[in-house]
């Protein structure tokens, strides 16, 4: 893969990245979008066999793909940042360098997965993970599916399962009835969300509920679920469990951007603490596609000097920021979830490290050195995030490479650092 240059580099091709590209392109400057998915759209607008994308997603994709000064480079991952303004990326055909003038981070978010007995059994996935598999063509017709965890994503997953022919056994939401009632009572402020919630209503929805244990020998056979004060055992074929989303901030931390409340800190213009670097979407705080679109457009306009059009979007952004705050308050995680795991429950699935072994350490670096926790394929994205939630450990600066990379890519990285 060859070296590239651009005026504006955007990391992430989800709603925020597409909106940023569309806005930045109006200046006539060259825009490059790097994304790790095979097609634009991110997780929320993930494409796949048989997927019918929302009209808005189609409009953004078509608009960006039609722009002559925008280049979309999909199925690549960011390996490192070094030098004044350079990014090293890797794809199926090799690695490449990008020289940029301004950078917009639209890195999105990932699921928070908390360990519990049996969570490593075949048949147990993240809630968003099952949704992604269905969009990629996974056949679940006739299968019994338990959906559990927290947040509005669970309703969307249940809807996908039903459309794919699966049977939703229960939709266990850990949030209390009181919090959910307060949230629902305020939805009139966001009419589109109110209408959307009505279309996603599910008769299997149970608040004050969470999975205690996944049961099975060779694969998942049943789950034990606490529903209020009682515990029930439910036979099932799949369990999709996710406890909300966490911002992807590793690249921002590597760059030296200020982090606040576990997200990239930005000002009113979506600018980070560093000049020429902006951020938008869920990496600045989880808020959904509407907020991501507004923030992405603002970042794209400001990065290319079009502050007037950015100013026109501030009220829309603030409206969806208020919604994001309401969601965060309503679905705040119950502290009881921290006590689900036993000492022999695996925390790091890649390296088979149990929770009891990791609990002995004072922080993430010590845990990695003493147990190999986080040294596997996910590079700690799952287990480190869970450990921070369970133990209250502080964030630690990431190291390069940000993701496992081929030897020739690492050699290129070494040469570039030597040249610098």
Coordinates of C-alpha atoms in Angstrom, one line a residue:
X1 CA 0.0 0.0 0.0
X2 CA 1.3 3.4 -0.9
X3 CA 1.8 6.6 1.2
X4 CA -1.0 9.1 1.1
X5 CA -1.4 12.8 1.7
X6 CA -4.5 14.8 2.5
X7 CA -5.6 18.1 4.0
X8 CA -8.1 16.4 6.4
X9 CA -7.8 12.9 7.7
X10 CA -10.8 11.3 9.4
X11 CA -10.5 8.2 11.5
X12 CA -13.8 6.3 11.4
X13 CA -16.5 5.9 8.8
X14 CA -19.6 5.8 11.0
X15 CA -22.2 8.5 11.1
X16 CA -19.8 11.0 12.7
X17 CA -17.1 10.3 10.1
X18 CA -19.4 10.4 7.1
X19 CA -20.9 13.7 8.4
X20 CA -17.4 15.2 8.9
X21 CA -16.3 14.1 5.4
X22 CA -19.4 15.6 3.8
X23 CA -18.9 18.9 5.6
X24 CA -15.2 19.2 5.2
X25 CA -15.4 18.4 1.4
X26 CA -17.5 21.6 0.8
X27 CA -14.2 23.5 1.2
X28 CA -12.7 21.8 -1.8
X29 CA -9.9 20.4 0.3
X30 CA -8.7 16.8 0.1
X31 CA -10.4 14.5 2.6
X32 CA -9.3 10.9 3.5
X33 CA -11.4 8.6 5.6
X34 CA -9.8 5.5 7.2
X35 CA -12.2 2.9 8.6
X36 CA -11.8 -0.7 9.9
X37 CA -15.1 -2.0 8.6
X38 CA -15.5 -3.4 5.1
X39 CA -18.1 -0.8 4.2
X40 CA -18.9 2.7 5.5
X41 CA -21.5 3.1 8.2
X42 CA -19.8 2.1 11.5
X43 CA -21.6 -0.2 13.9
X44 CA -24.9 1.4 13.8
X45 CA -25.2 1.5 10.0
X46 CA -23.3 -1.7 9.5
X47 CA -23.9 -3.2 6.1
X48 CA -24.1 -6.9 5.2
X49 CA -26.0 -9.6 3.3
X50 CA -29.7 -8.9 3.3
X51 CA -29.4 -5.7 5.3
X52 CA -31.7 -2.9 4.4
X53 CA -29.9 0.3 5.5
X54 CA -32.0 3.2 6.8
X55 CA -32.7 5.9 4.2
X56 CA -30.5 8.4 6.0
X57 CA -27.6 6.0 6.0
X58 CA -28.0 5.4 2.3
X59 CA -28.1 9.2 1.7
X60 CA -24.9 9.8 3.6
X61 CA -23.0 7.0 2.0
X62 CA -24.1 8.0 -1.5
X63 CA -23.3 11.7 -0.9
X64 CA -19.8 11.0 0.4
X65 CA -19.0 8.4 -2.3
X66 CA -20.0 10.9 -5.0
X67 CA -17.5 13.5 -3.8
X68 CA -14.4 13.7 -6.0
X69 CA -12.2 15.2 -3.2
X70 CA -13.1 12.5 -0.7
X71 CA -11.3 9.1 -0.5
X72 CA -12.8 6.2 1.5
X73 CA -10.3 3.5 2.6
X74 CA -12.1 0.7 4.3
X75 CA -10.9 -2.5 6.1
X76 CA -7.8 -0.8 7.5
X77 CA -6.7 -0.5 11.1
X78 CA -4.6 2.2 12.8
X79 CA -1.3 0.9 14.0
X80 CA 0.5 4.0 15.3
X81 CA 0.9 7.7 15.2
X82 CA 4.3 9.3 15.0
X83 CA 6.1 12.3 13.6
X84 CA 4.4 15.7 13.4
X85 CA 1.3 14.6 11.5
X86 CA 1.5 11.1 10.3
X87 CA -0.6 7.9 10.8
X88 CA 0.5 4.3 10.1
X89 CA -2.3 2.0 9.0
X90 CA -2.5 -1.6 7.9
X91 CA -4.9 -3.4 5.5
X92 CA -5.1 -6.7 3.7
X93 CA -2.6 -5.6 1.1
X94 CA 0.0 -4.2 3.4
X95 CA 0.6 -1.0 5.3
X96 CA 0.8 2.7 4.4
X97 CA 1.5 6.1 5.8
X98 CA -0.8 9.2 5.8
X99 CA 0.5 12.7 6.0
X100 CA -2.3 15.1 7.0
X101 CA -2.8 18.7 7.9
X102 CA -5.8 18.3 10.2
X103 CA -7.2 15.2 12.0
X104 CA -10.7 14.4 13.0
X105 CA -11.2 11.5 15.3
X106 CA -14.5 9.6 14.9
X107 CA -13.4 6.4 16.5
X108 CA -16.8 5.4 17.9
X109 CA -17.4 3.1 20.9
X110 CA -17.4 -0.5 21.8
X111 CA -19.5 -2.7 24.1
X112 CA -18.8 -3.0 27.8
X113 CA -18.7 -6.7 28.6
X114 CA -18.7 -7.7 32.2
X115 CA -17.7 -11.2 33.2
X116 CA -20.0 -13.7 35.0
X117 CA -19.9 -17.4 35.4
X118 CA -20.3 -19.1 32.0
X119 CA -19.8 -16.0 29.9
X120 CA -17.1 -17.8 27.8
X121 CA -19.4 -20.6 26.7
X122 CA -20.0 -21.0 23.0
X123 CA -23.3 -19.3 22.3
X124 CA -22.7 -16.3 24.5
X125 CA -21.8 -13.1 22.7
X126 CA -22.1 -9.3 23.2
X127 CA -25.5 -7.8 22.4
X128 CA -24.0 -5.7 19.6
X129 CA -21.9 -8.6 18.6
X130 CA -24.9 -10.8 17.9
X131 CA -26.5 -7.9 16.0
X132 CA -23.4 -7.6 13.8
X133 CA -23.4 -11.3 13.2
X134 CA -27.0 -11.3 12.1
X135 CA -26.3 -8.4 9.7
X136 CA -23.4 -10.4 8.3
X137 CA -25.8 -13.3 7.5
X138 CA -25.9 -15.5 10.7
X139 CA -28.9 -17.8 10.6
X140 CA -30.8 -17.9 13.9
X141 CA -34.2 -18.9 12.7
X142 CA -36.0 -21.0 15.4
X143 CA -33.3 -20.3 18.0
X144 CA -34.2 -19.2 21.6
X145 CA -32.3 -16.0 22.5
X146 CA -31.9 -14.3 25.8
X147 CA -30.9 -10.6 25.6
X148 CA -29.5 -9.0 28.7
X149 CA -27.5 -6.1 30.0
X150 CA -28.4 -2.4 29.7
X151 CA -29.3 0.4 27.4
X152 CA -31.5 1.1 24.3
X153 CA -29.3 -1.1 22.2
X154 CA -31.0 -4.2 23.7
X155 CA -34.3 -3.2 22.1
X156 CA -32.7 -2.9 18.7
X157 CA -31.0 -6.3 19.1
X158 CA -34.3 -7.9 20.1
X159 CA -35.9 -6.4 17.0
X160 CA -33.1 -7.8 14.8
X161 CA -33.5 -11.2 16.4
X162 CA -37.2 -11.3 15.8
X163 CA -36.8 -10.2 12.2
X164 CA -34.3 -13.0 11.7
X165 CA -36.7 -15.6 12.9
X166 CA -35.3 -16.0 16.4
X167 CA -37.4 -16.3 19.6
X168 CA -36.6 -13.7 22.3
X169 CA -37.0 -15.6 25.5
X170 CA -36.5 -12.6 27.8
X171 CA -35.0 -9.1 27.4
X172 CA -33.4 -8.5 30.8
X173 CA -32.7 -4.8 31.5
X174 CA -30.8 -4.1 34.7
X175 CA -32.1 -0.6 35.1
X176 CA -34.9 -0.1 37.7
X177 CA -38.5 0.5 36.9
X178 CA -38.3 4.0 38.5
X179 CA -35.4 5.1 36.3
X180 CA -37.0 3.7 33.1
X181 CA -40.3 5.4 33.9
X182 CA -38.6 8.7 34.4
X183 CA -36.8 8.3 31.1
X184 CA -39.9 7.3 29.2
X185 CA -41.8 10.2 30.7
X186 CA -39.3 12.7 29.2
X187 CA -39.2 11.3 25.7
X188 CA -41.7 13.8 24.5
X189 CA -38.7 16.2 24.3
X190 CA -37.4 14.1 21.4
X191 CA -40.4 13.0 19.3
X192 CA -38.3 10.9 16.9
X193 CA -37.0 8.9 19.8
X194 CA -40.5 8.5 21.2
X195 CA -41.8 7.1 17.9
X196 CA -38.8 4.9 17.6
X197 CA -39.3 3.5 21.1
X198 CA -42.9 2.6 20.3
X199 CA -41.8 0.6 17.3
X200 CA -39.3 -1.4 19.4
X201 CA -41.6 -2.3 22.3
X202 CA -41.1 -5.9 23.3
X203 CA -43.4 -8.0 25.4
X204 CA -40.4 -9.9 26.8
X205 CA -38.9 -6.7 28.3
X206 CA -38.1 -7.1 32.0
X207 CA -36.6 -4.3 34.1
X208 CA -34.7 -4.9 37.3
X209 CA -33.3 -8.1 35.7
X210 CA -29.8 -9.4 34.9
X211 CA -28.0 -12.6 34.2
X212 CA -26.4 -14.4 37.1
X213 CA -24.9 -17.3 35.2
X214 CA -24.7 -19.0 31.8
X215 CA -25.2 -22.8 32.1
X216 CA -24.0 -25.6 29.8
X217 CA -21.3 -28.2 29.2
X218 CA -19.9 -27.9 25.6
X219 CA -22.1 -24.8 24.8
X220 CA -24.8 -22.6 26.2
X221 CA -27.9 -24.5 27.3
X222 CA -29.6 -22.2 29.8
X223 CA -29.2 -19.0 31.9
X224 CA -30.0 -18.1 35.4
X225 CA -31.6 -14.7 35.5
X226 CA -32.5 -12.5 38.5
X227 CA -35.9 -10.8 37.9
X228 CA -36.5 -8.5 40.8
X229 CA -36.5 -10.7 43.9
X230 CA -36.8 -14.1 42.2
X231 CA -34.3 -16.1 40.2
X232 CA -35.4 -18.1 37.2
X233 CA -33.6 -20.6 34.9
X234 CA -34.4 -20.2 31.2
X235 CA -33.4 -22.7 28.6
X236 CA -31.9 -21.0 25.5
X237 CA -29.6 -21.4 22.5
X238 CA -28.0 -18.0 22.6
X239 CA -27.3 -15.2 25.1
X240 CA -26.5 -11.7 23.9
X241 CA -25.3 -9.6 26.8
X242 CA -23.9 -6.0 26.8
X243 CA -23.8 -3.4 29.5
X244 CA -23.7 -0.3 27.5
X245 CA -20.9 1.3 25.4
X246 CA -17.5 2.8 26.2
X247 CA -15.7 5.3 24.0
X248 CA -12.7 4.2 21.9
X249 CA -10.1 6.7 23.1
X250 CA -6.8 4.8 22.6
X251 CA -5.7 6.7 19.6
X252 CA -6.6 10.0 21.2
X253 CA -4.6 9.1 24.3
X254 CA -1.6 8.1 22.2
X255 CA -1.8 11.5 20.5
X256 CA -1.9 13.3 23.9
X257 CA -5.5 14.6 23.7
X258 CA -7.1 15.4 27.1
X259 CA -9.5 12.8 28.3
X260 CA -12.5 13.6 30.5
X261 CA -14.9 11.2 32.0
X262 CA -13.4 8.4 29.9
X263 CA -14.0 10.2 26.6
X264 CA -12.1 12.6 24.4
X265 CA -12.6 16.1 25.7
X266 CA -13.6 18.7 23.1
X267 CA -14.6 22.4 23.2
X268 CA -17.7 24.0 21.6
X269 CA -16.1 23.7 18.2
X270 CA -15.3 19.9 18.6
X271 CA -11.6 20.7 18.9
X272 CA -9.5 18.6 21.3
X273 CA -6.9 20.0 23.6
X274 CA -4.4 19.8 20.7
X275 CA -4.3 22.2 17.7
X276 CA -5.4 20.8 14.4
X277 CA -7.1 17.7 16.0
X278 CA -10.8 17.5 16.4
X279 CA -13.1 14.7 17.6
X280 CA -16.8 13.8 17.1
X281 CA -19.3 11.0 17.8
X282 CA -19.2 8.4 20.5
X283 CA -15.5 8.7 21.2
X284 CA -16.3 12.1 22.8
X285 CA -19.1 10.5 24.8
X286 CA -21.7 8.0 23.8
X287 CA -24.8 9.7 22.4
X288 CA -26.2 7.9 19.4
X289 CA -26.3 8.6 15.6
X290 CA -28.2 11.9 15.7
X291 CA -25.6 13.5 18.0
X292 CA -22.8 11.9 16.0
X293 CA -24.1 13.4 12.8
X294 CA -24.3 16.9 14.3
X295 CA -20.9 16.7 16.0
X296 CA -19.2 15.2 12.9
X297 CA -20.6 18.0 10.6
X298 CA -19.4 20.7 13.1
X299 CA -15.9 19.2 13.3
X300 CA -15.8 19.0 9.5
X301 CA -16.8 22.6 9.0
X302 CA -14.5 24.0 11.7
X303 CA -11.5 22.0 10.6
X304 CA -11.8 23.6 7.1
X305 CA -12.5 27.1 8.3
X306 CA -16.3 27.2 7.8
X307 CA -17.3 28.3 11.2
X308 CA -20.5 30.0 10.1
X309 CA -22.1 26.7 9.0
X310 CA -20.8 25.0 12.1
X311 CA -22.5 27.6 14.2
X312 CA -25.8 26.8 12.6
X313 CA -25.6 23.2 14.0
X314 CA -24.8 24.0 17.6
X315 CA -28.5 24.0 18.8
X316 CA -29.1 20.7 17.1
X317 CA -26.0 19.2 18.8
X318 CA -27.1 20.5 22.2
X319 CA -30.5 19.0 21.8
X320 CA -29.0 15.5 21.3
X321 CA -26.5 16.0 24.0
X322 CA -29.4 16.5 26.4
X323 CA -30.8 13.2 25.2
X324 CA -27.5 11.4 25.7
X325 CA -27.4 12.7 29.3
X326 CA -31.0 11.4 29.9
X327 CA -29.9 7.9 28.6
X328 CA -26.8 7.9 30.7
X329 CA -28.8 8.7 33.9
X330 CA -31.6 6.2 33.2
X331 CA -29.3 3.2 32.4
X332 CA -26.6 3.8 35.1
X333 CA -25.2 0.4 36.0
X334 CA -26.3 -1.3 39.2
X335 CA -23.3 -1.8 41.6
X336 CA -24.5 -5.4 42.1
X337 CA -23.2 -6.3 38.7
X338 CA -19.7 -6.0 40.0
X339 CA -20.3 -9.0 42.2
X340 CA -21.4 -11.4 39.6
X341 CA -18.0 -13.0 38.9
X342 CA -16.4 -15.7 41.0
X343 CA -12.7 -15.9 41.6
X344 CA -12.4 -18.6 39.0
X345 CA -14.4 -16.7 36.4
X346 CA -12.2 -15.7 33.5
X347 CA -11.6 -12.0 33.1
X348 CA -9.2 -12.3 30.1
X349 CA -10.5 -14.9 27.7
X350 CA -7.6 -14.6 25.3
X351 CA -5.0 -15.7 27.9
X352 CA -7.3 -17.6 30.3
X353 CA -6.7 -15.4 33.3
X354 CA -9.2 -15.7 36.1
X355 CA -10.6 -12.7 38.0
X356 CA -9.2 -13.9 41.3
X357 CA -5.6 -13.7 39.9
X358 CA -6.1 -10.2 38.5
X359 CA -7.7 -8.8 41.7
X360 CA -4.4 -9.2 43.5
X361 CA -2.8 -6.4 41.5
X362 CA -2.9 -2.6 42.0
X363 CA -3.5 -1.6 38.4
X364 CA -3.6 -2.6 34.8
X365 CA 0.2 -2.5 34.1
X366 CA 0.9 -4.7 37.1
X367 CA -1.8 -7.1 36.1
X368 CA -0.4 -7.4 32.5
X369 CA 3.1 -8.0 33.8
X370 CA 2.1 -10.6 36.4
X371 CA -0.6 -12.5 34.6
X372 CA -0.5 -11.8 30.8
X373 CA -4.0 -10.3 31.1
X374 CA -4.7 -8.2 28.0
X375 CA -1.8 -9.7 26.0
X376 CA -4.1 -11.6 23.6
X377 CA -5.8 -10.7 20.3
X378 CA -8.1 -8.0 21.7
X379 CA -5.1 -6.3 23.4
X380 CA -7.1 -5.6 26.5
X381 CA -10.0 -3.8 24.9
X382 CA -12.5 -6.2 26.6
X383 CA -10.7 -7.3 29.8
X384 CA -9.0 -3.9 30.6
X385 CA -12.3 -2.1 30.2
X386 CA -14.1 -4.6 32.4
X387 CA -11.2 -4.4 35.0
X388 CA -11.5 -0.6 35.1
X389 CA -15.2 -0.9 35.9
X390 CA -14.8 -3.7 38.4
X391 CA -11.8 -2.4 40.3
X392 CA -11.9 1.4 39.7
X393 CA -8.5 1.3 38.1
X394 CA -7.4 4.5 36.3
X395 CA -6.9 4.8 32.6
X396 CA -3.4 4.0 31.4
X397 CA -1.7 5.4 28.3
X398 CA -1.7 2.9 25.4
X399 CA 1.4 1.8 23.7
X400 CA 2.2 1.2 20.0
X401 CA 1.3 -0.8 18.1
X402 CA -2.3 0.0 18.9
X403 CA -3.4 -3.3 17.4
X404 CA -1.7 -6.6 16.5
X405 CA 0.2 -6.0 13.2
X406 CA 2.2 -8.0 10.7
X407 CA 6.0 -8.1 11.0
X408 CA 6.6 -6.0 7.9
X409 CA 4.3 -3.3 9.3
X410 CA 6.3 -3.2 12.5
X411 CA 9.5 -3.1 10.5
X412 CA 8.1 -0.1 8.6
X413 CA 7.2 1.5 11.9
X414 CA 10.8 1.0 13.2
X415 CA 12.3 2.5 10.1
X416 CA 10.0 5.5 10.2
X417 CA 10.9 6.2 13.8
X418 CA 14.6 5.9 13.0
X419 CA 14.2 8.4 10.1
X420 CA 12.3 10.8 12.4

